[in-house]
Short mmCIF file of C-alpha atoms in Angstrom, two decimals:
data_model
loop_
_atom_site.label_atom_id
_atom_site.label_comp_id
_atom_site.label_asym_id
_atom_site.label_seq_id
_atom_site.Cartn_x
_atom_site.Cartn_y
_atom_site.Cartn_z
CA UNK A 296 13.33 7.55 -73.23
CA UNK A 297 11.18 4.75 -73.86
CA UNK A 298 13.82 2.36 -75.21
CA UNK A 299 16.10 3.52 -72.16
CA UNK A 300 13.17 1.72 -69.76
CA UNK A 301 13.16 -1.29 -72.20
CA UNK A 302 16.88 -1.41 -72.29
CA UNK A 303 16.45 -1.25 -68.04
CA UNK A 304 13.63 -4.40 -67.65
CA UNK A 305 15.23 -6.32 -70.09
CA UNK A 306 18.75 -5.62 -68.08
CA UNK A 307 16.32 -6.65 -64.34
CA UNK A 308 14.57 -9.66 -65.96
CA UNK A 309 18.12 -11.31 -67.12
CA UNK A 310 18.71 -11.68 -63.24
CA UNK A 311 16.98 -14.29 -62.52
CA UNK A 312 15.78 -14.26 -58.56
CA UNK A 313 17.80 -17.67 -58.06
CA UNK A 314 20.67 -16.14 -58.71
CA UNK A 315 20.02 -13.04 -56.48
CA UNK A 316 19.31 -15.55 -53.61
CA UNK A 317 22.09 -17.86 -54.06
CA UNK A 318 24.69 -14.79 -54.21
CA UNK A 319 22.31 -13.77 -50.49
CA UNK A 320 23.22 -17.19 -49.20
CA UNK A 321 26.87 -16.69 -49.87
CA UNK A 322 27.12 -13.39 -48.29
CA UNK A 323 24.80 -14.55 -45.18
CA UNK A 324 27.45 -17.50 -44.91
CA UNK A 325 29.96 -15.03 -44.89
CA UNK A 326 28.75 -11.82 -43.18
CA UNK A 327 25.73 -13.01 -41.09
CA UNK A 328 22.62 -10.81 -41.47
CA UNK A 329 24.55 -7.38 -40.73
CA UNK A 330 26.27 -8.58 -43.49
CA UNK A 331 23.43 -8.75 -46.23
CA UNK A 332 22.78 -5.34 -47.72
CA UNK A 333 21.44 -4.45 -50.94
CA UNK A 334 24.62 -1.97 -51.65
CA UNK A 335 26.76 -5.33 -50.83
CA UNK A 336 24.61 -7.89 -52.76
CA UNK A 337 24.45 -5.20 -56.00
CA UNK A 338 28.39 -5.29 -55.80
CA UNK A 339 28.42 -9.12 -55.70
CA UNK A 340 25.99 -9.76 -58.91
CA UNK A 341 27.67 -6.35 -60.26
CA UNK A 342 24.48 -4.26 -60.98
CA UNK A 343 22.25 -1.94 -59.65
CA UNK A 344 20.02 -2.29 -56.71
CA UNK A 345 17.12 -1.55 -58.87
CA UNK A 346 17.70 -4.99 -60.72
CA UNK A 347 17.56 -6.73 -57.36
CA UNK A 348 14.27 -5.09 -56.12
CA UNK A 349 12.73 -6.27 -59.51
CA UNK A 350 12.19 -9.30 -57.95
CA UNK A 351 12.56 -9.06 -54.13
CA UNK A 352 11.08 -6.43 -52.59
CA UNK A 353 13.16 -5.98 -49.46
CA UNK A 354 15.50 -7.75 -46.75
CA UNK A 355 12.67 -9.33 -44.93
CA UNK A 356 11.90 -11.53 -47.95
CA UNK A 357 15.00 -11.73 -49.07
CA UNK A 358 15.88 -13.74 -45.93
CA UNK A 359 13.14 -15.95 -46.27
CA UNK A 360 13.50 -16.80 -49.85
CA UNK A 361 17.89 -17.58 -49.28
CA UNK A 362 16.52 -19.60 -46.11
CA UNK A 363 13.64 -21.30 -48.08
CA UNK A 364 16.02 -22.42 -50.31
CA UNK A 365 18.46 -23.83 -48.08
CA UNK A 366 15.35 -25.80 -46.52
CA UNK A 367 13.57 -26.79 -50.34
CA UNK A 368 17.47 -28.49 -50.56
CA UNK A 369 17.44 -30.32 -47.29
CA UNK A 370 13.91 -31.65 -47.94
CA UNK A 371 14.53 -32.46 -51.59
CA UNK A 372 17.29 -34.71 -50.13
CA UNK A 373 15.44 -36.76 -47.80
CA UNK A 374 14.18 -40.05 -48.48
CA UNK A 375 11.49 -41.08 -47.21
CA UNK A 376 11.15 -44.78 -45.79
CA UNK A 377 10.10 -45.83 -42.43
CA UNK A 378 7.92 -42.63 -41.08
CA UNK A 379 10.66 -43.10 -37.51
CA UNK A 380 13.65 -43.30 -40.01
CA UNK A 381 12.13 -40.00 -41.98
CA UNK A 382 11.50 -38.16 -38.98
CA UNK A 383 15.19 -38.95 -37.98
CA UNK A 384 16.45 -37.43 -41.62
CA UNK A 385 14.06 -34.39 -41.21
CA UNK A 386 15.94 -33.57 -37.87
CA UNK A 387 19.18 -34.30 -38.91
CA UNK A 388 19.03 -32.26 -41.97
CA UNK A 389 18.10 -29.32 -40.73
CA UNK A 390 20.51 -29.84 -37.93
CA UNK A 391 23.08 -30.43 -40.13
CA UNK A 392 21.81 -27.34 -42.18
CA UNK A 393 21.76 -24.84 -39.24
CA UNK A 394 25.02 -25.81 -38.08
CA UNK A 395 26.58 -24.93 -41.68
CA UNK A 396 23.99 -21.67 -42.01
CA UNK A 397 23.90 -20.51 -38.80
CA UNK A 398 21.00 -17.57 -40.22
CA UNK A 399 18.58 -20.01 -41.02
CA UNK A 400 17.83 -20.87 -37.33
CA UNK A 401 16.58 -17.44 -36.68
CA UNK A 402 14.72 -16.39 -39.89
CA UNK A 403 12.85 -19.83 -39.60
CA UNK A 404 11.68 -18.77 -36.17
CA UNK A 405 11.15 -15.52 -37.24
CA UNK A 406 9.22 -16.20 -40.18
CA UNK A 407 6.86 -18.68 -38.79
CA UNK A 408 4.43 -18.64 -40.87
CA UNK A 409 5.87 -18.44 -44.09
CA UNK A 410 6.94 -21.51 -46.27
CA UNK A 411 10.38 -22.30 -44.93
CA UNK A 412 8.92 -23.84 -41.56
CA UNK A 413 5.81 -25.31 -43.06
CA UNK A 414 8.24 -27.53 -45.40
CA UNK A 415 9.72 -28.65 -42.39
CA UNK A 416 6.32 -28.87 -40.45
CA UNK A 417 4.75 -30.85 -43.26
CA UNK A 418 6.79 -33.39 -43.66
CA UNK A 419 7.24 -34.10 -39.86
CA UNK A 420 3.30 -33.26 -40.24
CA UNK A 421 2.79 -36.53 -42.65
CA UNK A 422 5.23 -38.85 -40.75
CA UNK A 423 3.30 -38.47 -37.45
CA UNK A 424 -0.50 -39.59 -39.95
CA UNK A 425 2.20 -42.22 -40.75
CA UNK A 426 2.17 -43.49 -37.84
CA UNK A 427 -0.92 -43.78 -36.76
CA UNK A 428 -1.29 -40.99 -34.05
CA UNK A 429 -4.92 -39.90 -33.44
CA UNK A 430 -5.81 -36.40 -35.23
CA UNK A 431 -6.19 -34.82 -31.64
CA UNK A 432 -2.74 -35.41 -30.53
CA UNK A 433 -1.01 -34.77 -34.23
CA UNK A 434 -0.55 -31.19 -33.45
CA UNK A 435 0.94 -31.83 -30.01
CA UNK A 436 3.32 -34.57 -31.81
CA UNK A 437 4.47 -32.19 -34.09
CA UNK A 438 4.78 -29.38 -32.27
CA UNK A 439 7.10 -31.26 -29.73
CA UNK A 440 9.43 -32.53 -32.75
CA UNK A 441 9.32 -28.84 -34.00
CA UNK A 442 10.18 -27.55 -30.67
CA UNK A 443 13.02 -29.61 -29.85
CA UNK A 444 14.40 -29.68 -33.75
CA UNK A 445 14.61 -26.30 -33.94
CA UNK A 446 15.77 -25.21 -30.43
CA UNK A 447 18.55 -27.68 -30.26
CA UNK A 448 19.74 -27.01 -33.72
CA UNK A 449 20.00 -23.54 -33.05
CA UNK A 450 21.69 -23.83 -29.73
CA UNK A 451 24.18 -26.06 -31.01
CA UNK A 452 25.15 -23.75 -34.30
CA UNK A 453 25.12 -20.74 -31.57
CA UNK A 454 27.92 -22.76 -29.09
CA UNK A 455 29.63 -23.07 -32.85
CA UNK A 456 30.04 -19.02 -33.19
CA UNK A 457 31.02 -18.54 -29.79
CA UNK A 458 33.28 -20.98 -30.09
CA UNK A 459 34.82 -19.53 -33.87
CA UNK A 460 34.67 -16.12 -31.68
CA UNK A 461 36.97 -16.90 -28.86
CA UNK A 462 39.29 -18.55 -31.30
CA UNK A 463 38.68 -22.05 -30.01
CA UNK A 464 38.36 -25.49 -32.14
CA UNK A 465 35.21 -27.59 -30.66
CA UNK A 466 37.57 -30.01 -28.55
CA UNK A 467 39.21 -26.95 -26.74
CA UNK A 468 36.04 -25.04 -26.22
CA UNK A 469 34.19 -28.43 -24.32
CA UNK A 470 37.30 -29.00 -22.72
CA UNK A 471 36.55 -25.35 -21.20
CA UNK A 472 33.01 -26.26 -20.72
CA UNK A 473 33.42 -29.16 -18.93
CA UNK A 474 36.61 -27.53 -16.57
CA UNK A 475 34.08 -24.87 -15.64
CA UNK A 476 31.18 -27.21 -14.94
CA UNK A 477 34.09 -29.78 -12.82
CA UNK A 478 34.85 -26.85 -10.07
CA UNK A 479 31.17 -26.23 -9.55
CA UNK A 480 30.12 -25.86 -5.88
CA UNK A 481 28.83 -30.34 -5.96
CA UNK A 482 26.05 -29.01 -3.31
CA UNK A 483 24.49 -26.90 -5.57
CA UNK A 484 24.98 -28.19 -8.87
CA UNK A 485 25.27 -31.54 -8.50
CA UNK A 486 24.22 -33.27 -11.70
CA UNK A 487 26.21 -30.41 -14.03
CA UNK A 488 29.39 -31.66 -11.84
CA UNK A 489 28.43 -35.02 -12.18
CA UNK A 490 28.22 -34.93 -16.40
CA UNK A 491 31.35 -32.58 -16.27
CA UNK A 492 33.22 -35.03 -18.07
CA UNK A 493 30.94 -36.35 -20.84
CA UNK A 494 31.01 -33.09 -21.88
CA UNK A 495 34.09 -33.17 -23.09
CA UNK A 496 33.49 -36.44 -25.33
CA UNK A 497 30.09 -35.90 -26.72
CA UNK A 498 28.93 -36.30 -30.00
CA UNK A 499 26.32 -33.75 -30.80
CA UNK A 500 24.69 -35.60 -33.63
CA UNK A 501 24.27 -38.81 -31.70
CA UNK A 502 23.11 -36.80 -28.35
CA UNK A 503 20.74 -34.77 -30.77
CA UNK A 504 19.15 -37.94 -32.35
CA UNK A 505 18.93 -39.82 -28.85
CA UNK A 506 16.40 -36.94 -28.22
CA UNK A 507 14.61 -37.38 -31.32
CA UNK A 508 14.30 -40.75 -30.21
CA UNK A 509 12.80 -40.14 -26.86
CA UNK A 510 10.40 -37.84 -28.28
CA UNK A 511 9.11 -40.20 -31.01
CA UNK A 512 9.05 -43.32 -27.63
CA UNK A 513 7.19 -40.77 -25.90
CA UNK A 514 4.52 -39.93 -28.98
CA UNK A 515 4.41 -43.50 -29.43
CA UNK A 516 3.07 -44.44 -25.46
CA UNK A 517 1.00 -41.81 -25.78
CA UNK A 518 -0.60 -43.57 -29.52
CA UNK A 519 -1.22 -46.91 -27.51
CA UNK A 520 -2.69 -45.47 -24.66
CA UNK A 521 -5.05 -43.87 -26.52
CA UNK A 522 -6.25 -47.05 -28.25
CA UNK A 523 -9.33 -48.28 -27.04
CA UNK A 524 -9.36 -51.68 -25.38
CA UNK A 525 -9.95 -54.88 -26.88
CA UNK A 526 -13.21 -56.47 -26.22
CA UNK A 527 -13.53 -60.06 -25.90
CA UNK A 528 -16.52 -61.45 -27.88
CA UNK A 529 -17.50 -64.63 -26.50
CA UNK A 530 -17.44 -67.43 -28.39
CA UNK A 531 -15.24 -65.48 -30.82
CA UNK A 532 -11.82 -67.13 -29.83
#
């Protein structure tokens, strides 16, 4: 009996959890979150769910720990330069990220507080010191950049799916955006008719990072306004 239980750890600890997650990743890619079950991740590492639960102890952190390492791997990429440039590769990563795992979006929301959004937060966090924004608007900085990162990126990996579930390529599902938005009543809607057709033709990278950049203009105002004003020292040129 007792070498049966040896022969049993020995068989959990030879799965190493970075395997479990990476095989979670795949079938999250695949299925979406209905899709990841421990009965359907056991059948993809081919063993028994009591290996897997050696090291996670159920779905909730398994989704964190496949969507913490999808982030770890963005962040690990960046380089950081110029704290406006960084910024700029934070967003677009996890753009860029979201789009191909559409998951992560909503286990990084839903998991707040746990490490996948505070690698994010912190290095957005550390730009923002970078730049020489006063502690008592840092949090307001960040949270804006957080805010708009996040929401966006999920939006735009959500029009994706819809988009995969009607059977339409990206071109013919704007082009049905922007007929829709065209034969809007002009009265009432008068701006959506009026941006009908750049619908069509947008790039959602470069319209993504044109808000990044209006947000970091906007933190920046806000950083010289709350400079205090020079004083002239006579005498003192």
């Amino acid at each position: 009996m007792a070498k049966r239980a040896q022969r049993t750890q020995r068989r959990e600890e030879s799965l190493s959890r970075e395997c479990i997650v990476e095989a979670s990743i795949e079938l999250l890619d695949s299925s979406g979150e209905e899709g990841l079950t421990f009965r359907a991740l056991s059948e993809r590492l081919a063993t028994g769910p009591g290996a897997i639960y050696w090291h996670i102890a159920n779905k909730s952190d398994l989704l964190t720990a496949a969507c913490d390492a999808v982030v770890a791997r963005t962040m690990n990429e960046i380089a950081v330069t110029t704290p406006e440039a960084t910024i700029r590769a934070v967003a677009l990563g996890v753009f860029d990220g979201i789009d191909e795992h559409p998951w992560v979006g909503s286990v990084l929301t839903s998991a707040s507080g746990l490490s996948p959004i505070v690698r994010i937060l912190e290095r957005i966090g550390q730009q923002i010191r970078a730049l020489g924004v006063p502690d008592e608007q840092q949090w307001a900085a960040v949270g804006a950049l957080m805010a708009y990162i996040l929401g966006v990126s999920r939006q735009n990996a959500a029009n994706g799916q819809l988009a995969r579930t009607r059977g339409l390529d990206r071109s013919d599902f704007l082009e049905a955006v922007s007929a829709t938005w065209s034969q809007l009543d002009p009265k009432v809607y008068p701006f959506a008719r009026s941006v009908a057709g750049q619908i069509r033709d947008h790039d959602d990278r470069v319209d993504f990072l044109a808000g990044i950049d209006l947000i970091l203009r906007g933190i920046d105002s806000a950083r010289r306004r709350s400079r205090p004003p020079h004083k002239h020292v006579p005498g003192g040129g």
